[in-house]
Amino acid sequence: MPPLPGAERVRSAVRLYRYLLRCCRRLPEGSVRQHYRHAIRQSFKVHADEDDPERIQQIIKRAIEDADWVMNK
């Protein structure tokens, strides 16, 4: 399954957050969806103080790859 539409436009943390929450909508209802929504929120809290643009782009790329993996699982 290809990434959700819009993955190529994710360039900022806010867009990444929205993209990942949209991915969660495609997961089955219940504990699985709640788990990933919670994990997304926690990851954003952990990386909230990141200010290096290169590191932010690495995090965005990895998050999209991880989301694709979860969606294909």
Tab-separated table of C-alpha atoms in Angstrom:
chain	number	residue	atom	x	y	z
A	1	MET	CA	0.000	0.000	0.000
A	2	PRO	CA	1.484	3.390	-0.943
A	3	PRO	CA	1.643	6.168	1.624
A	4	LEU	CA	-1.476	8.208	2.145
A	5	PRO	CA	-1.903	11.126	-0.205
A	6	GLY	CA	-0.088	14.133	1.122
A	7	ALA	CA	3.020	12.359	2.435
A	8	GLU	CA	5.172	14.172	-0.103
A	9	ARG	CA	3.951	17.549	1.216
A	10	VAL	CA	4.941	16.884	4.834
A	11	ARG	CA	7.694	19.398	5.515
A	12	SER	CA	6.830	20.651	8.993
A	13	ALA	CA	6.001	19.133	12.347
A	14	VAL	CA	2.390	20.333	12.190
A	15	ARG	CA	1.823	18.719	8.803
A	16	LEU	CA	3.461	15.524	10.028
A	17	TYR	CA	1.184	15.458	13.062
A	18	ARG	CA	-1.914	15.869	10.877
A	19	TYR	CA	-0.675	13.243	8.419
A	20	LEU	CA	-0.056	10.696	11.170
A	21	LEU	CA	-3.445	11.284	12.766
A	22	ARG	CA	-5.056	10.763	9.354
A	23	CYS	CA	-3.194	7.483	9.083
A	24	CYS	CA	-4.702	6.466	12.424
A	25	ARG	CA	-8.183	6.928	10.996
A	26	ARG	CA	-7.472	4.034	8.641
A	27	LEU	CA	-6.653	1.675	11.525
A	28	PRO	CA	-9.302	-0.538	13.127
A	29	GLU	CA	-11.372	1.135	15.827
A	30	GLY	CA	-10.524	0.414	19.439
A	31	SER	CA	-7.314	-0.193	21.309
A	32	VAL	CA	-5.054	-0.333	18.236
A	33	ARG	CA	-6.088	3.119	17.086
A	34	GLN	CA	-5.858	4.515	20.627
A	35	HIS	CA	-2.378	3.048	21.044
A	36	TYR	CA	-0.983	4.681	17.907
A	37	ARG	CA	-2.688	8.021	18.593
A	38	HIS	CA	-1.127	8.014	22.065
A	39	ALA	CA	2.285	7.068	20.630
A	40	ILE	CA	2.079	9.930	18.115
A	41	ARG	CA	1.266	12.450	20.838
A	42	GLN	CA	4.064	11.184	23.072
A	43	SER	CA	6.610	11.354	20.251
A	44	PHE	CA	5.677	14.947	19.550
A	45	LYS	CA	6.083	15.838	23.211
A	46	VAL	CA	9.512	14.178	23.311
A	47	HIS	CA	10.740	16.045	20.215
A	48	ALA	CA	9.022	19.379	20.927
A	49	ASP	CA	12.291	21.160	21.750
A	50	GLU	CA	14.105	19.999	18.601
A	51	ASP	CA	15.392	23.023	16.671
A	52	ASP	CA	17.914	21.602	14.178
A	53	PRO	CA	16.237	21.693	10.721
A	54	GLU	CA	18.251	18.725	9.452
A	55	ARG	CA	17.311	16.611	12.469
A	56	ILE	CA	13.650	17.615	12.092
A	57	GLN	CA	13.681	16.431	8.473
A	58	GLN	CA	15.238	13.118	9.576
A	59	ILE	CA	12.495	12.674	12.173
A	60	ILE	CA	9.798	13.478	9.594
A	61	LYS	CA	11.226	11.003	7.080
A	62	ARG	CA	11.474	8.247	9.693
A	63	ALA	CA	7.955	8.901	11.002
A	64	ILE	CA	6.472	8.611	7.500
A	65	GLU	CA	8.377	5.365	6.891
A	66	ASP	CA	7.167	3.985	10.222
A	67	ALA	CA	3.588	5.003	9.471
A	68	ASP	CA	3.781	3.259	6.098
A	69	TRP	CA	5.078	0.124	7.818
A	70	VAL	CA	2.234	0.164	10.349
A	71	MET	CA	-0.371	0.709	7.639
A	72	ASN	CA	0.998	-2.224	5.619
A	73	LYS	CA	1.183	-4.514	8.669
